[in-house]
Each structure stands twice: as structure tokens, then as C-alpha cells.
């Protein structure tokens, strides 16, 4: 049976590209929208960005686990804003302000979940379409052969 490349070889560059596209989408959203659309759309994209970074670091995670990890990280950052740490860091660094924010806002929690759900749906769809294209002799074919033996 021939060797097939590890899927992470393909997944990692795709996740890195998706992260760049997500950052571009966030900047584009800020350029064309204002108010609640920009703020809450940015919240959802923040979690999508974290999801792409989770997949970049751990490409074998299931879409659900990757989305849950990104959502947990988003919520952790938001709850950290209940302390003075992000606000203090934000005063000294615009990068810290972009990553950590500064003020807790409960509706952000909902929009992070929206971003995680959207990212999960897209990742699950991409993974399932990739599974159908698995070469003969892959896991699916091996399992079918084992069942027919």
C-alpha cells in the first residue's frame, strides 16, 4: 500500500492562509462598516481567527474541538477584561489592545459563539469534502476491506 502524505502538510498552510484572509476580512469590515456591525462582526471574526490558529497548531483536532478551543480562548480573554490587566496592557501597547481588548462587554460572548459556529461549519464542510476525496487504500478503503474479509 503506498504512503500518503500527512494531512497536516496540507492543513497547516491552508490554516495560515485562512488566518491572513480572516485578518483582512476584519480590517475590511472596519473600513466599510461602523457601529455594531463592525464591533460584533469583528468579535465573530476574532474567534474565527483563533480557530484558524488552533488548526494551524493542532491540525488533527476535529472541527468541533477546534471551534470549542477557539471559543474557550475568546471567552477567557473576555472574562480577563473583568480585571485591570488588559486595560493596563492596552494603555502601553496597541497590539495588546487588539488582542486583549480593554473592557468587558457581555454581548461579545454571544458573537464569539457565532464566530465559533461559523468557523466550525466551514471547517466541518471542508473536512468532509476532503474525506470523500481520500485516495484508494486510505482509512476508508482499509476499513471496508477489514469488514469484507
PDB file of C-alpha atoms in Angstrom:
ATOM      1  CA  UNK A   1       0.000   0.000   0.000  1.00  0.00           C
ATOM      2  CA  UNK A   2       1.553   3.377  -0.980  1.00  0.00           C
ATOM      3  CA  UNK A   3       2.268   6.033   1.629  1.00  0.00           C
ATOM      4  CA  UNK A   4       0.110   9.162   1.534  1.00  0.00           C
ATOM      5  CA  UNK A   5       1.265  12.486   2.935  1.00  0.00           C
ATOM      6  CA  UNK A   6       0.159  13.521   6.377  1.00  0.00           C
ATOM      7  CA  UNK A   7      -2.917  15.781   6.048  1.00  0.00           C
ATOM      8  CA  UNK A   8      -1.273  18.338   8.343  1.00  0.00           C
ATOM      9  CA  UNK A   9       1.154  19.085   5.496  1.00  0.00           C
ATOM     10  CA  UNK A  10      -1.824  20.477   3.570  1.00  0.00           C
ATOM     11  CA  UNK A  11      -3.882  21.719   6.513  1.00  0.00           C
ATOM     12  CA  UNK A  12      -1.248  23.955   8.113  1.00  0.00           C
ATOM     13  CA  UNK A  13      -0.583  26.174   5.069  1.00  0.00           C
ATOM     14  CA  UNK A  14      -4.338  26.364   4.438  1.00  0.00           C
ATOM     15  CA  UNK A  15      -4.918  27.418   8.072  1.00  0.00           C
ATOM     16  CA  UNK A  16      -2.174  30.056   7.808  1.00  0.00           C
ATOM     17  CA  UNK A  17      -3.760  31.412   4.628  1.00  0.00           C
ATOM     18  CA  UNK A  18      -7.189  31.382   6.296  1.00  0.00           C
ATOM     19  CA  UNK A  19      -5.755  33.357   9.215  1.00  0.00           C
ATOM     20  CA  UNK A  20      -4.456  36.017   6.821  1.00  0.00           C
ATOM     21  CA  UNK A  21      -7.793  36.139   4.999  1.00  0.00           C
ATOM     22  CA  UNK A  22      -9.598  36.488   8.337  1.00  0.00           C
ATOM     23  CA  UNK A  23      -7.364  39.390   9.395  1.00  0.00           C
ATOM     24  CA  UNK A  24      -8.033  41.008   6.015  1.00  0.00           C
ATOM     25  CA  UNK A  25     -11.768  40.480   6.452  1.00  0.00           C
ATOM     26  CA  UNK A  26     -11.627  42.084   9.880  1.00  0.00           C
ATOM     27  CA  UNK A  27      -9.709  45.099   8.599  1.00  0.00           C
ATOM     28  CA  UNK A  28     -12.051  45.341   5.622  1.00  0.00           C
ATOM     29  CA  UNK A  29     -15.075  45.198   7.877  1.00  0.00           C
ATOM     30  CA  UNK A  30     -13.698  48.050   9.974  1.00  0.00           C
ATOM     31  CA  UNK A  31     -13.063  50.061   6.795  1.00  0.00           C
ATOM     32  CA  UNK A  32     -16.585  49.725   5.377  1.00  0.00           C
ATOM     33  CA  UNK A  33     -18.797  49.349   8.455  1.00  0.00           C
ATOM     34  CA  UNK A  34     -19.272  51.207  11.680  1.00  0.00           C
ATOM     35  CA  UNK A  35     -21.002  50.790  14.999  1.00  0.00           C
ATOM     36  CA  UNK A  36     -22.479  47.449  15.991  1.00  0.00           C
ATOM     37  CA  UNK A  37     -21.835  45.782  12.630  1.00  0.00           C
ATOM     38  CA  UNK A  38     -18.112  46.498  12.827  1.00  0.00           C
ATOM     39  CA  UNK A  39     -17.853  45.701  16.529  1.00  0.00           C
ATOM     40  CA  UNK A  40     -19.792  42.469  16.664  1.00  0.00           C
ATOM     41  CA  UNK A  41     -18.662  41.314  13.237  1.00  0.00           C
ATOM     42  CA  UNK A  42     -15.127  41.867  14.495  1.00  0.00           C
ATOM     43  CA  UNK A  43     -15.905  39.793  17.594  1.00  0.00           C
ATOM     44  CA  UNK A  44     -17.072  36.881  15.437  1.00  0.00           C
ATOM     45  CA  UNK A  45     -14.010  37.203  13.189  1.00  0.00           C
ATOM     46  CA  UNK A  46     -11.752  37.285  16.275  1.00  0.00           C
ATOM     47  CA  UNK A  47     -12.945  33.800  17.177  1.00  0.00           C
ATOM     48  CA  UNK A  48     -12.662  32.649  13.560  1.00  0.00           C
ATOM     49  CA  UNK A  49      -9.046  33.881  13.630  1.00  0.00           C
ATOM     50  CA  UNK A  50      -8.396  31.956  16.842  1.00  0.00           C
ATOM     51  CA  UNK A  51      -9.951  28.885  15.208  1.00  0.00           C
ATOM     52  CA  UNK A  52      -7.562  29.159  12.257  1.00  0.00           C
ATOM     53  CA  UNK A  53      -4.644  29.457  14.681  1.00  0.00           C
ATOM     54  CA  UNK A  54      -5.838  26.416  16.650  1.00  0.00           C
ATOM     55  CA  UNK A  55      -5.985  24.423  13.406  1.00  0.00           C
ATOM     56  CA  UNK A  56      -2.535  25.722  12.457  1.00  0.00           C
ATOM     57  CA  UNK A  57      -1.084  24.459  15.741  1.00  0.00           C
ATOM     58  CA  UNK A  58      -3.175  21.270  16.040  1.00  0.00           C
ATOM     59  CA  UNK A  59      -4.365  20.277  12.548  1.00  0.00           C
ATOM     60  CA  UNK A  60      -5.667  16.863  13.654  1.00  0.00           C
ATOM     61  CA  UNK A  61      -8.277  18.252  16.053  1.00  0.00           C
ATOM     62  CA  UNK A  62     -11.845  17.629  14.999  1.00  0.00           C
ATOM     63  CA  UNK A  63     -13.706  20.728  13.806  1.00  0.00           C
ATOM     64  CA  UNK A  64     -15.829  20.668  16.968  1.00  0.00           C
ATOM     65  CA  UNK A  65     -12.814  20.538  19.296  1.00  0.00           C
ATOM     66  CA  UNK A  66     -11.008  23.245  17.329  1.00  0.00           C
ATOM     67  CA  UNK A  67     -14.075  25.516  17.448  1.00  0.00           C
ATOM     68  CA  UNK A  68     -14.607  24.812  21.161  1.00  0.00           C
ATOM     69  CA  UNK A  69     -10.959  25.633  21.889  1.00  0.00           C
ATOM     70  CA  UNK A  70     -11.206  28.913  19.965  1.00  0.00           C
ATOM     71  CA  UNK A  71     -14.452  29.788  21.745  1.00  0.00           C
ATOM     72  CA  UNK A  72     -12.958  28.986  25.155  1.00  0.00           C
ATOM     73  CA  UNK A  73      -9.959  31.194  24.396  1.00  0.00           C
ATOM     74  CA  UNK A  74     -12.215  34.036  23.229  1.00  0.00           C
ATOM     75  CA  UNK A  75     -14.338  33.782  26.338  1.00  0.00           C
ATOM     76  CA  UNK A  76     -11.246  33.584  28.558  1.00  0.00           C
ATOM     77  CA  UNK A  77      -9.917  36.821  27.054  1.00  0.00           C
ATOM     78  CA  UNK A  78     -13.311  38.485  27.505  1.00  0.00           C
ATOM     79  CA  UNK A  79     -13.583  37.399  31.148  1.00  0.00           C
ATOM     80  CA  UNK A  80      -9.991  38.537  31.715  1.00  0.00           C
ATOM     81  CA  UNK A  81     -11.302  42.009  30.875  1.00  0.00           C
ATOM     82  CA  UNK A  82     -13.142  41.937  34.201  1.00  0.00           C
ATOM     83  CA  UNK A  83      -9.696  42.539  35.710  1.00  0.00           C
ATOM     84  CA  UNK A  84      -7.481  45.572  35.151  1.00  0.00           C
ATOM     85  CA  UNK A  85      -4.786  43.578  33.322  1.00  0.00           C
ATOM     86  CA  UNK A  86      -5.964  44.045  29.689  1.00  0.00           C
ATOM     87  CA  UNK A  87      -6.749  47.739  30.204  1.00  0.00           C
ATOM     88  CA  UNK A  88      -3.307  48.337  31.754  1.00  0.00           C
ATOM     89  CA  UNK A  89      -1.558  46.481  28.945  1.00  0.00           C
ATOM     90  CA  UNK A  90      -3.690  48.244  26.319  1.00  0.00           C
ATOM     91  CA  UNK A  91      -2.560  51.637  27.568  1.00  0.00           C
ATOM     92  CA  UNK A  92       1.031  50.669  26.777  1.00  0.00           C
ATOM     93  CA  UNK A  93       0.588  48.623  23.612  1.00  0.00           C
ATOM     94  CA  UNK A  94      -1.774  48.881  20.677  1.00  0.00           C
ATOM     95  CA  UNK A  95      -1.040  45.201  19.946  1.00  0.00           C
ATOM     96  CA  UNK A  96      -2.273  44.268  23.420  1.00  0.00           C
ATOM     97  CA  UNK A  97      -5.386  46.338  22.822  1.00  0.00           C
ATOM     98  CA  UNK A  98      -6.099  44.469  19.564  1.00  0.00           C
ATOM     99  CA  UNK A  99      -5.544  41.043  21.118  1.00  0.00           C
ATOM    100  CA  UNK A 100      -6.916  41.528  24.638  1.00  0.00           C
ATOM    101  CA  UNK A 101      -9.334  44.427  24.346  1.00  0.00           C
ATOM    102  CA  UNK A 102      -9.852  46.507  27.440  1.00  0.00           C
ATOM    103  CA  UNK A 103     -13.444  46.429  28.689  1.00  0.00           C
ATOM    104  CA  UNK A 104     -15.783  43.518  29.391  1.00  0.00           C
ATOM    105  CA  UNK A 105     -18.931  43.516  27.239  1.00  0.00           C
ATOM    106  CA  UNK A 106     -21.327  40.608  27.807  1.00  0.00           C
ATOM    107  CA  UNK A 107     -22.814  40.635  24.255  1.00  0.00           C
ATOM    108  CA  UNK A 108     -19.328  39.859  22.942  1.00  0.00           C
ATOM    109  CA  UNK A 109     -19.699  36.364  24.406  1.00  0.00           C
ATOM    110  CA  UNK A 110     -22.620  35.678  22.062  1.00  0.00           C
ATOM    111  CA  UNK A 111     -20.783  36.970  18.989  1.00  0.00           C
ATOM    112  CA  UNK A 112     -17.737  34.855  19.821  1.00  0.00           C
ATOM    113  CA  UNK A 113     -20.078  31.845  19.794  1.00  0.00           C
ATOM    114  CA  UNK A 114     -21.415  32.962  16.399  1.00  0.00           C
ATOM    115  CA  UNK A 115     -17.840  33.081  15.076  1.00  0.00           C
ATOM    116  CA  UNK A 116     -17.047  29.652  16.527  1.00  0.00           C
ATOM    117  CA  UNK A 117     -20.213  28.175  15.000  1.00  0.00           C
ATOM    118  CA  UNK A 118     -19.480  29.703  11.590  1.00  0.00           C
ATOM    119  CA  UNK A 119     -15.876  28.529  11.715  1.00  0.00           C
ATOM    120  CA  UNK A 120     -16.942  25.053  12.827  1.00  0.00           C
ATOM    121  CA  UNK A 121     -19.476  24.790   9.988  1.00  0.00           C
ATOM    122  CA  UNK A 122     -16.933  25.844   7.378  1.00  0.00           C
ATOM    123  CA  UNK A 123     -14.181  23.602   8.752  1.00  0.00           C
ATOM    124  CA  UNK A 124     -16.542  20.616   9.043  1.00  0.00           C
ATOM    125  CA  UNK A 125     -17.702  21.133   5.458  1.00  0.00           C
ATOM    126  CA  UNK A 126     -14.125  21.386   4.205  1.00  0.00           C
ATOM    127  CA  UNK A 127     -13.048  18.318   6.154  1.00  0.00           C
ATOM    128  CA  UNK A 128     -15.999  16.224   4.947  1.00  0.00           C
ATOM    129  CA  UNK A 129     -15.392  17.195   1.309  1.00  0.00           C
ATOM    130  CA  UNK A 130     -11.717  16.285   1.766  1.00  0.00           C
ATOM    131  CA  UNK A 131     -12.661  12.917   3.314  1.00  0.00           C
ATOM    132  CA  UNK A 132     -14.603  11.968   0.198  1.00  0.00           C
ATOM    133  CA  UNK A 133     -11.502  12.625  -1.880  1.00  0.00           C
ATOM    134  CA  UNK A 134      -9.293  10.323   0.184  1.00  0.00           C
ATOM    135  CA  UNK A 135      -7.204   8.129  -2.124  1.00  0.00           C
ATOM    136  CA  UNK A 136      -7.939   4.421  -2.534  1.00  0.00           C
ATOM    137  CA  UNK A 137      -6.157   2.475   0.158  1.00  0.00           C
ATOM    138  CA  UNK A 138      -6.776   5.217   2.731  1.00  0.00           C
ATOM    139  CA  UNK A 139      -8.557   4.703   6.036  1.00  0.00           C
ATOM    140  CA  UNK A 140     -11.973   4.275   4.410  1.00  0.00           C
ATOM    141  CA  UNK A 141     -10.826   1.603   1.983  1.00  0.00           C
ATOM    142  CA  UNK A 142      -8.884  -0.247   4.692  1.00  0.00           C
ATOM    143  CA  UNK A 143     -11.947  -0.276   6.964  1.00  0.00           C
ATOM    144  CA  UNK A 144     -14.147  -1.585   4.135  1.00  0.00           C
ATOM    145  CA  UNK A 145     -11.621  -4.331   3.335  1.00  0.00           C
ATOM    146  CA  UNK A 146     -11.486  -5.348   7.002  1.00  0.00           C
ATOM    147  CA  UNK A 147     -15.280  -5.611   7.068  1.00  0.00           C
ATOM    148  CA  UNK A 148     -15.429  -7.768   3.937  1.00  0.00           C
ATOM    149  CA  UNK A 149     -12.636 -10.161   4.930  1.00  0.00           C
TER     150      UNK A 149
END
